[in-house]
Coordinates of C-alpha atoms and ligand atoms in Angstrom, one line a residue:
M1 CA 0.0 0.0 0.0
R2 CA 1.3 3.5 -0.8
V3 CA 0.5 6.8 1.0
T4 CA 0.2 10.2 -0.1
V5 CA 0.1 13.1 2.5
I6 CA -1.5 16.3 1.3
G7 CA -0.4 19.3 3.4
S8 CA 3.3 19.1 4.7
G9 CA 3.1 21.0 7.8
Y10 CA 3.4 19.9 11.4
V11 CA 0.9 17.0 11.0
G12 CA 1.5 16.0 7.4
L13 CA 5.2 15.8 7.7
V14 CA 5.3 13.8 11.0
T15 CA 2.6 11.5 9.4
G16 CA 4.6 11.1 6.3
A17 CA 7.9 10.6 8.0
C18 CA 6.5 8.0 10.5
L19 CA 4.6 6.0 7.9
S20 CA 7.6 5.9 5.7
D21 CA 9.7 4.6 8.6
L22 CA 7.1 1.8 8.9
G23 CA 7.9 0.8 5.4
F24 CA 5.2 2.5 3.4
K25 CA 6.2 4.4 0.2
V26 CA 5.1 7.9 0.9
A27 CA 4.7 11.1 -1.3
C28 CA 4.1 14.4 0.5
L29 CA 2.4 17.1 -1.4
D30 CA 2.2 20.8 -0.6
K31 CA 1.0 23.8 -2.5
D32 CA 3.9 25.8 -1.0
E33 CA 6.6 25.6 -3.6
E34 CA 9.4 27.0 -1.2
K35 CA 8.5 24.4 1.4
I36 CA 8.7 21.6 -1.0
R37 CA 12.1 22.7 -2.6
A38 CA 13.5 23.0 0.9
L39 CA 12.2 19.5 1.8
Q40 CA 13.6 18.1 -1.5
E41 CA 17.1 19.6 -0.4
G42 CA 17.0 18.0 2.9
E43 CA 15.8 21.1 5.0
V44 CA 13.0 20.8 7.4
P45 CA 10.8 23.8 7.5
I46 CA 9.7 23.2 11.1
Y47 CA 11.3 22.5 14.5
E48 CA 10.2 19.1 15.7
P49 CA 12.7 17.0 17.7
G50 CA 13.7 13.8 15.7
L51 CA 11.9 14.9 12.5
K52 CA 14.9 16.0 10.5
E53 CA 16.7 12.7 11.1
L54 CA 13.6 10.6 10.3
L55 CA 13.0 12.3 7.1
S56 CA 16.6 12.2 6.0
R57 CA 16.8 8.5 6.8
N58 CA 13.7 7.6 4.7
R59 CA 14.5 10.0 1.9
A60 CA 17.9 8.4 1.5
D61 CA 16.2 4.9 1.5
G62 CA 13.8 6.2 -1.2
R63 CA 10.8 5.7 1.0
I64 CA 9.6 9.3 1.1
R65 CA 9.6 12.2 -1.4
F66 CA 8.1 15.6 -1.8
T67 CA 6.2 17.2 -4.6
N68 CA 4.1 20.1 -5.8
D69 CA 2.6 18.0 -8.5
A70 CA -1.0 17.2 -7.3
C71 CA -1.7 14.9 -10.3
E72 CA 1.4 12.8 -9.5
A73 CA 0.7 12.7 -5.8
V74 CA -2.9 11.6 -6.2
E75 CA -1.8 8.9 -8.7
H76 CA 0.9 7.8 -6.2
G77 CA -1.2 6.9 -3.0
D78 CA -3.8 4.1 -2.4
I79 CA -4.5 6.1 0.8
L80 CA -4.5 9.9 0.5
F81 CA -4.3 11.8 3.7
I82 CA -5.6 15.3 4.0
A83 CA -3.5 17.1 6.5
V84 CA -3.9 20.8 5.6
G85 CA -4.7 23.6 8.1
T86 CA -8.2 24.5 9.2
P87 CA -7.6 27.9 10.7
P88 CA -10.4 29.9 12.3
A89 CA -12.6 32.0 10.0
E90 CA -13.7 35.6 11.1
D91 CA -16.7 34.2 13.1
G92 CA -14.6 31.5 14.9
S93 CA -15.8 28.6 12.8
A94 CA -13.2 26.3 11.1
D95 CA -12.3 27.5 7.8
L96 CA -12.6 24.5 5.5
G97 CA -11.2 26.3 2.5
H98 CA -8.0 24.3 2.4
V99 CA -9.6 20.9 3.0
L100 CA -12.4 21.4 0.3
S101 CA -9.8 22.7 -2.2
V102 CA -7.8 19.6 -1.6
A103 CA -10.9 17.4 -2.0
A104 CA -11.6 19.2 -5.4
T105 CA -8.0 18.6 -6.5
I106 CA -8.3 14.8 -5.7
G107 CA -11.6 14.7 -7.5
R108 CA -10.0 16.3 -10.6
H109 CA -7.2 13.7 -10.7
L110 CA -8.8 10.5 -9.6
K111 CA -8.5 7.7 -12.1
G112 CA -9.2 4.6 -9.9
F113 CA -10.2 3.8 -6.2
K114 CA -8.6 5.8 -3.5
L115 CA -9.2 5.9 0.2
V116 CA -9.4 9.6 1.3
V117 CA -8.4 9.9 5.0
N118 CA -9.1 13.2 6.7
K119 CA -6.6 13.9 9.5
S120 CA -7.1 17.7 9.6
T121 CA -9.4 18.7 12.5
V122 CA -12.7 19.4 11.0
P123 CA -16.2 20.1 12.3
V124 CA -18.8 17.2 12.1
G125 CA -20.2 16.9 8.7
T126 CA -17.0 17.9 6.8
A127 CA -16.6 14.3 5.5
D128 CA -19.9 14.8 3.7
K129 CA -18.6 18.1 2.2
V130 CA -15.4 16.5 1.0
R131 CA -17.5 13.6 -0.6
A132 CA -19.7 16.3 -2.3
A133 CA -16.6 18.4 -3.6
M134 CA -15.0 15.1 -5.0
S135 CA -18.2 13.8 -6.5
H136 CA -18.7 17.1 -8.3
E137 CA -15.2 17.1 -10.0
L138 CA -15.9 13.3 -11.0
A139 CA -19.4 14.2 -12.3
Q140 CA -17.7 17.1 -14.4
R141 CA -15.5 14.4 -15.9
G142 CA -18.4 12.1 -16.5
M143 CA -16.9 9.5 -14.0
S144 CA -18.6 7.3 -11.4
P145 CA -18.9 8.8 -7.8
D146 CA -18.1 5.5 -6.5
L147 CA -14.5 5.7 -7.0
F148 CA -13.5 6.8 -3.4
D149 CA -14.4 6.5 0.2
V150 CA -13.7 9.3 2.8
V151 CA -12.9 8.1 6.4
S152 CA -12.0 10.3 9.4
N153 CA -8.7 9.7 11.4
P154 CA -8.1 12.7 13.6
E155 CA -4.6 13.4 14.9
F156 CA -3.7 13.6 18.6
L157 CA 0.1 14.3 18.4
K158 CA 1.6 17.1 20.6
E159 CA 4.1 19.2 19.0
G160 CA 7.4 18.9 20.6
A161 CA 6.7 15.1 21.1
A162 CA 5.0 14.5 17.8
I163 CA 7.0 11.5 16.7
D164 CA 6.7 9.6 19.8
D165 CA 3.0 10.3 20.1
F166 CA 2.5 9.0 16.4
M167 CA 4.8 6.0 16.9
R168 CA 3.3 5.1 20.4
P169 CA -0.3 6.3 20.2
D170 CA -2.5 5.9 23.3
R171 CA -5.2 5.3 20.7
I172 CA -6.0 5.7 17.0
V173 CA -9.4 6.8 16.2
V174 CA -10.9 5.7 12.9
G175 CA -14.3 6.7 11.7
V176 CA -15.6 4.6 8.8
D177 CA -19.2 4.9 7.6
E178 CA -21.6 2.2 6.4
G179 CA -21.8 1.9 2.5
L180 CA -20.4 0.3 -0.5
H181 CA -16.7 0.6 0.5
H182 CA -17.1 -0.1 4.3
A183 CA -15.2 -3.4 4.4
R184 CA -12.5 -2.3 2.0
S185 CA -11.9 1.0 3.8
Q186 CA -11.8 -0.6 7.3
R187 CA -9.4 -3.3 6.0
M188 CA -7.1 -0.6 4.4
M189 CA -7.0 1.4 7.6
G190 CA -6.5 -1.7 9.7
D191 CA -3.4 -2.7 7.4
L192 CA -2.0 0.8 7.5
Y193 CA -2.0 0.8 11.4
A194 CA -1.4 -2.9 11.9
S195 CA 2.0 -2.1 13.5
F196 CA 0.4 -0.2 16.3
N197 CA -2.2 -2.9 17.1
R198 CA 0.2 -5.9 17.3
H199 CA 0.6 -5.9 21.1
H200 CA -2.9 -4.8 21.9
A201 CA -5.6 -3.2 19.9
R202 CA -5.1 0.5 19.9
T203 CA -7.6 1.5 17.0
V204 CA -11.0 2.8 18.4
W205 CA -13.4 2.2 15.4
M206 CA -16.5 4.3 15.1
D207 CA -18.6 6.2 12.6
V208 CA -17.2 9.4 10.7
R209 CA -19.2 12.0 12.6
S210 CA -18.2 10.5 16.0
A211 CA -14.6 10.5 15.1
E212 CA -14.9 14.1 13.9
L213 CA -16.3 15.2 17.2
T214 CA -14.1 13.0 19.3
K215 CA -11.0 15.2 18.3
Y216 CA -12.8 18.4 19.4
A217 CA -14.1 16.7 22.6
A218 CA -10.4 15.8 23.5
N219 CA -8.9 19.2 22.9
A220 CA -11.9 20.9 24.7
M221 CA -11.5 18.7 27.7
L222 CA -7.7 19.3 28.0
A223 CA -8.1 23.1 27.5
A224 CA -10.8 23.1 30.2
R225 CA -8.5 21.3 32.7
I226 CA -5.9 24.1 32.1
S227 CA -8.5 26.8 32.4
F228 CA -9.9 25.2 35.6
M229 CA -6.4 25.1 37.1
N230 CA -5.7 28.8 36.1
E231 CA -9.0 29.8 37.9
M232 CA -7.8 27.8 41.0
A233 CA -4.3 29.5 40.9
N234 CA -5.9 33.0 40.7
L235 CA -8.2 32.0 43.8
A236 CA -5.1 30.5 45.5
D237 CA -3.2 33.8 45.1
V238 CA -6.2 35.6 46.8
L239 CA -6.5 33.0 49.6
G240 CA -3.0 32.5 50.3
A241 CA -2.8 28.9 49.1
D242 CA -0.2 27.3 46.7
V243 CA -1.7 25.9 43.5
D244 CA 1.3 23.6 43.1
H245 CA 0.3 21.7 46.3
I246 CA -3.3 21.7 45.0
R247 CA -2.1 20.3 41.6
R248 CA -0.3 17.5 43.5
G249 CA -3.1 16.8 45.8
I250 CA -5.8 16.4 43.1
G251 CA -3.4 14.9 40.6
A252 CA -2.8 11.9 42.9
D253 CA -6.5 11.0 42.6
S254 CA -6.6 8.3 39.9
R255 CA -9.9 9.6 38.6
I256 CA -8.2 12.9 37.8
G257 CA -4.6 12.1 37.0
H258 CA -1.7 14.4 36.9
S259 CA -1.6 15.6 33.3
F260 CA -2.8 19.0 32.1
L261 CA -3.2 20.5 35.5
Y262 CA -0.4 23.1 35.3
A263 CA -1.5 26.7 36.0
G264 CA 0.3 29.4 34.1
C265 CA -0.1 32.3 31.7
G266 CA -2.5 30.6 29.4
Y267 CA -2.5 28.0 26.6
G268 CA -1.9 28.8 23.0
G269 CA -0.9 26.8 19.8
S270 CA -2.6 25.9 16.8
C271 CA -5.2 23.6 18.3
F272 CA -6.7 24.4 21.7
P273 CA -7.8 28.1 20.9
K274 CA -9.0 27.4 17.4
D275 CA -10.6 24.1 18.2
T276 CA -12.5 25.3 21.3
Q277 CA -13.8 28.2 19.2
A278 CA -14.8 26.0 16.4
L279 CA -16.7 23.7 18.7
V280 CA -18.7 26.5 20.3
N281 CA -19.4 27.7 16.7
T282 CA -20.5 24.4 15.7
A283 CA -22.9 24.0 18.5
K284 CA -24.2 27.6 18.0
A285 CA -24.9 26.7 14.3
H286 CA -27.1 23.8 15.6
G287 CA -29.0 26.0 18.3
H288 CA -26.8 24.7 21.2
S289 CA -24.5 26.4 23.5
M290 CA -21.2 25.1 25.0
D291 CA -21.1 27.1 28.2
L292 CA -18.2 25.3 29.9
V293 CA -16.2 25.5 26.5
S294 CA -16.9 29.2 26.2
A295 CA -15.9 29.8 29.7
T296 CA -12.7 27.8 29.1
E297 CA -11.8 30.3 26.3
V298 CA -12.8 33.4 28.4
V299 CA -10.6 32.3 31.2
N300 CA -7.6 31.5 29.0
E301 CA -7.7 35.0 27.3
R302 CA -7.8 36.7 30.7
Q303 CA -5.0 34.4 32.0
K304 CA -2.7 35.6 29.2
T305 CA -2.5 39.0 30.8
V306 CA -2.1 37.9 34.4
L307 CA 1.8 38.5 34.5
V308 CA 1.4 41.9 32.9
D309 CA -1.3 42.8 35.3
R310 CA 1.0 41.7 38.3
L311 CA 3.9 43.8 36.9
T312 CA 1.7 46.9 36.5
Q313 CA 0.5 46.5 39.9
R314 CA 4.1 47.1 41.0
M315 CA 5.4 49.5 38.5
G316 CA 2.3 51.3 37.4
N317 CA 0.7 51.4 34.0
D318 CA 3.4 53.4 32.3
L319 CA 6.5 51.2 31.8
S320 CA 8.5 53.9 29.8
G321 CA 12.2 53.5 30.6
R322 CA 11.7 49.9 32.0
K323 CA 13.3 47.0 30.3
I324 CA 11.5 43.7 30.6
A325 CA 13.2 40.5 29.6
I326 CA 11.3 37.6 28.3
W327 CA 12.3 33.9 28.3
G328 CA 10.3 31.7 26.0
L329 CA 8.3 32.8 23.0
A330 CA 7.0 29.6 21.4
F331 CA 3.6 28.6 22.7
K332 CA 5.3 25.5 24.4
P333 CA 8.7 24.1 24.6
N334 CA 10.4 22.0 21.8
T335 CA 8.5 23.8 18.9
D336 CA 9.0 26.8 17.0
D337 CA 5.1 27.3 16.5
M338 CA 4.0 30.8 17.6
R339 CA 0.4 30.3 16.6
E340 CA -1.7 31.9 19.5
A341 CA 1.4 31.9 21.7
P342 CA 0.7 33.9 25.0
S343 CA 3.9 35.7 24.5
R344 CA 2.5 37.6 21.5
V345 CA -0.3 39.1 23.8
V346 CA 2.3 39.8 26.7
I347 CA 4.9 41.5 24.4
R348 CA 2.3 43.7 22.6
Q349 CA 0.9 44.8 26.2
L350 CA 4.4 45.5 27.4
L351 CA 5.4 47.6 24.3
L352 CA 2.0 49.5 24.4
R353 CA 2.9 50.5 27.9
G354 CA 6.2 51.9 26.8
A355 CA 8.6 49.1 27.9
Q356 CA 11.8 48.1 26.3
V357 CA 11.4 44.2 25.7
S358 CA 14.4 41.9 25.2
A359 CA 13.4 38.3 24.5
F360 CA 15.1 34.9 24.1
D361 CA 13.7 31.7 22.8
P362 CA 16.0 28.7 21.9
V363 CA 14.5 28.1 18.6
A364 CA 11.5 30.3 17.8
G365 CA 13.2 33.6 17.7
L366 CA 12.7 34.4 14.0
Q367 CA 9.2 33.0 13.9
A368 CA 8.4 35.2 16.9
L369 CA 9.7 38.3 14.9
Q370 CA 7.5 37.5 12.0
A371 CA 4.5 36.9 14.3
L372 CA 5.0 40.1 16.1
R373 CA 5.3 42.2 12.9
L374 CA 2.0 40.8 11.9
D375 CA 0.4 41.5 15.3
L376 CA 1.7 45.2 15.2
V377 CA 1.2 45.8 11.6
N378 CA -0.9 48.9 12.4
E379 CA 1.6 50.1 15.3
P380 CA 5.0 49.1 13.5
Q381 CA 6.9 51.7 15.7
L382 CA 6.4 49.7 18.6
M383 CA 8.8 47.1 17.2
D384 CA 11.6 49.6 17.8
R385 CA 11.5 48.7 21.4
F386 CA 11.7 45.1 20.8
E387 CA 14.9 43.1 20.5
L388 CA 15.8 39.4 20.2
A389 CA 18.7 38.4 22.4
D390 CA 21.3 35.8 21.5
T391 CA 21.3 34.1 24.9
D392 CA 19.1 34.0 27.9
M393 CA 21.5 35.9 30.0
Q394 CA 22.0 38.6 27.4
A395 CA 18.2 39.4 27.6
L396 CA 18.6 39.9 31.3
E397 CA 21.2 42.6 31.0
G398 CA 19.8 45.8 32.9
A399 CA 16.3 44.2 33.0
D400 CA 13.7 45.5 35.6
A401 CA 12.0 42.2 35.5
L402 CA 11.9 38.8 33.8
M403 CA 9.0 37.0 32.7
V404 CA 9.2 33.3 31.9
L405 CA 6.5 32.4 29.3
T406 CA 7.7 28.9 28.0
E407 CA 8.9 26.2 30.0
W408 CA 12.0 25.2 27.9
K409 CA 14.3 22.8 29.8
N410 CA 17.2 25.3 29.6
F411 CA 15.1 27.5 31.9
H412 CA 14.4 25.0 34.5
N413 CA 17.8 25.5 36.5
P414 CA 19.4 28.8 35.5
D415 CA 22.3 30.4 37.4
F416 CA 20.2 32.7 39.7
V417 CA 23.4 34.5 41.1
T418 CA 24.5 35.6 37.7
M419 CA 20.9 36.5 36.7
K420 CA 20.7 38.7 39.9
A421 CA 24.1 40.4 39.0
L422 CA 22.8 41.1 35.5
M423 CA 19.5 42.5 36.2
R424 CA 18.7 45.9 37.4
K425 CA 15.9 44.6 39.6
P426 CA 15.9 40.9 40.5
F427 CA 12.3 40.3 40.0
I428 CA 11.0 37.1 38.3
L429 CA 7.4 36.7 37.0
D430 CA 7.2 33.1 36.3
G431 CA 4.4 32.2 33.9
R432 CA 5.1 28.6 34.1
N433 CA 5.8 28.0 37.8
L434 CA 9.2 26.6 37.3
Y435 CA 11.0 28.0 40.3
N436 CA 11.0 27.5 44.1
P437 CA 9.7 30.7 45.7
E438 CA 11.5 30.0 49.0
A439 CA 14.9 29.3 47.3
L440 CA 14.5 32.5 45.3
S441 CA 13.7 34.5 48.5
E442 CA 16.8 33.1 50.1
L443 CA 18.8 34.5 47.2
G444 CA 17.2 37.9 47.7
M445 CA 15.2 37.7 44.5
A446 CA 11.6 38.8 44.3
Y447 CA 9.3 36.1 42.8
Q448 CA 5.8 36.0 41.4
G449 CA 4.5 32.8 40.2
V450 CA 0.9 32.0 39.2
G451 CA -1.0 31.0 42.3
R452 CA 2.1 30.2 44.3
R453 CA 1.2 32.1 47.7
N454 CA 4.3 34.3 47.2
D455 CA 2.8 37.5 46.3
L456 CA 3.1 40.0 49.1
A457 CA 5.9 38.3 51.1
Q458 CA 8.1 38.1 48.2
L459 CA 7.5 41.6 47.1
M460 CA 8.3 42.9 50.5
D461 CA 11.5 41.0 50.4
F462 CA 12.1 42.4 47.0
D463 CA 11.6 45.9 48.3
R464 CA 14.1 45.3 51.0
V465 CA 16.6 44.0 48.4
A466 CA 16.1 47.1 46.2
D467 CA 16.6 49.3 49.3
A468 CA 19.7 47.5 50.3
Q469 CA 21.1 48.0 46.7
G470 CA 20.5 51.6 47.0
A471 CA 18.2 51.4 44.0
E472 CA 16.6 54.8 43.2
E473 CA 13.1 53.4 42.8
S474 CA 11.2 50.3 44.1
V475 CA 8.8 48.2 42.2
Ligands
NAD501 N1 -0.1 21.1 14.8 C1 -0.6 20.3 15.7 O1 -0.2 20.1 16.7 C2 -1.9 19.5 15.4 C3 -2.1 18.4 16.1 C4 -3.5 17.6 15.8 C5 -4.2 18.0 14.7 N2 -3.9 19.2 13.9 C6 -4.7 19.7 12.8 O2 -4.1 19.0 11.7 C7 -4.3 20.1 10.6 C8 -3.0 20.6 10.0 O3 -2.3 21.2 11.1 P1 -0.7 21.7 10.9 O4 -0.4 22.2 12.2 O5 -0.1 20.6 10.4 O6 -0.9 22.9 9.8 P2 0.3 23.6 9.1 O7 -0.2 24.9 8.7 O8 1.6 23.4 9.8 O9 0.3 22.7 7.6 C9 -0.7 22.8 6.8 C10 0.0 22.6 5.3 O10 -1.0 22.5 4.3 C11 -0.5 23.2 3.2 N3 -1.7 23.4 2.3 C12 -2.7 24.2 2.5 N4 -3.6 24.1 1.5 C13 -3.1 23.1 0.6 C14 -3.5 22.7 -0.6 N5 -4.6 23.0 -1.3 N6 -2.8 21.7 -1.3 C15 -1.6 21.2 -0.7 N7 -1.1 21.7 0.5 C16 -1.9 22.6 1.1 C17 0.0 24.5 3.6 O11 1.0 25.0 2.7 C18 0.9 23.8 4.9 O12 2.2 23.4 4.6 C19 -5.1 21.2 11.2 O13 -6.5 20.8 11.0 C20 -4.9 21.0 12.7 O14 -5.9 21.5 13.5 C21 -2.7 19.9 14.3

């Protein structure tokens, strides 16, 4: 069986690389000529640990290739994956433009039976639209509408651990509908994922609509856990409790579990924000409301500015003349993805208040620059006060505060003594709760986590430090 993956982004490339590593002959198609040229030359346009090695090994062994030629790509695969983006439209619904354009392209080039597998995250009913778009193209060419089947196979990988997630899935959700091709489609999907089902069955079979909705249910549930913990953290701050103790206390309950219970400065990325919005929108379109999911979004938006609020409580709204260091720009560690990253909101807020911002990220610097330029397209002069630092320590030079926004491993155990010496004010606003408030207090550093019971005590310590250093102003 041969496989074509249409859309060579985070999901498409990982899918293609992993399936080629399992022995399938894979062709990856993308409409972006520059991306395909780079891939053909052995470059990888995104940062994902292990992906470069996997692609280069399988490219060298002739199991994976990259093309812009839709006709050739459709011809190549027995299974055609759709893995293009489904960004939010103006009203928050999922924009199906890319998916339906791919469906039409497949329909235009189809000659014999193909199994179309939708891996993009799409609202319930999209498979019907894909079928309709393909049938329309086939009818134009006077061909039978029975030349294909459409199944749903949503992707659950996490950027930063994508290869491991794909190669060691908790489960594989496959939606196949009753109909002419049911048995054939189920057999093909079974064969495709046989390697993952050898030890025990991991594939969860269902109908297409349930599979489409399962993906949204999973992301909404995970996003809700984060927003729930953020609300708990904000309450803990008010009540003088420590959310990190609460996290451990509830995570130990096997009904709850430890995952996705970290409070912080909000979630971002290409999935949670757009998928929760799309889910709310789907419900609305059918006369329903998803109150819990809507609240999850509201809490998350508010959470992105929690650190800026803390900073302005101490320094006032006008941050002119202040230098704020930022560690971490990507929406999470081990990726260069800046989509909906909280850092974008934080940096804009700081620049609008007059601050100088010096930011460091181990891999996402250039992507961040592009994203910020887009965000500030109507206020381009603000970028004059933004700089990318070459190292984490360089970002701290003369800073009045450090905000930690992404929990990259390199930031877990920094040299606090050097940091204190480099900063004008030793004040850390820890948006990922990485550090130990007591240890920092002993070092004479002011610390503000999210829900860490350290607010007033630490800031009093900080004032004393500032006085002792003879600083002309205190935060
Ligand atoms: N990124 C993730 O972590 C993740 C995880 C699970 C599911 N998903 C879902 O998977 C889908 C893809 O996400 P992604 O992050 O890989 O997107 P992406 O933006 O990284 O990649 C999409 C690719 O599709 C290409 N493309 C668009 N239209 C095309 C067309 N007509 N023909 C050929 N190529 C075309 C684009 O050029 C781009 O390279 C989305 O629906 C997303 O919600 C993403």
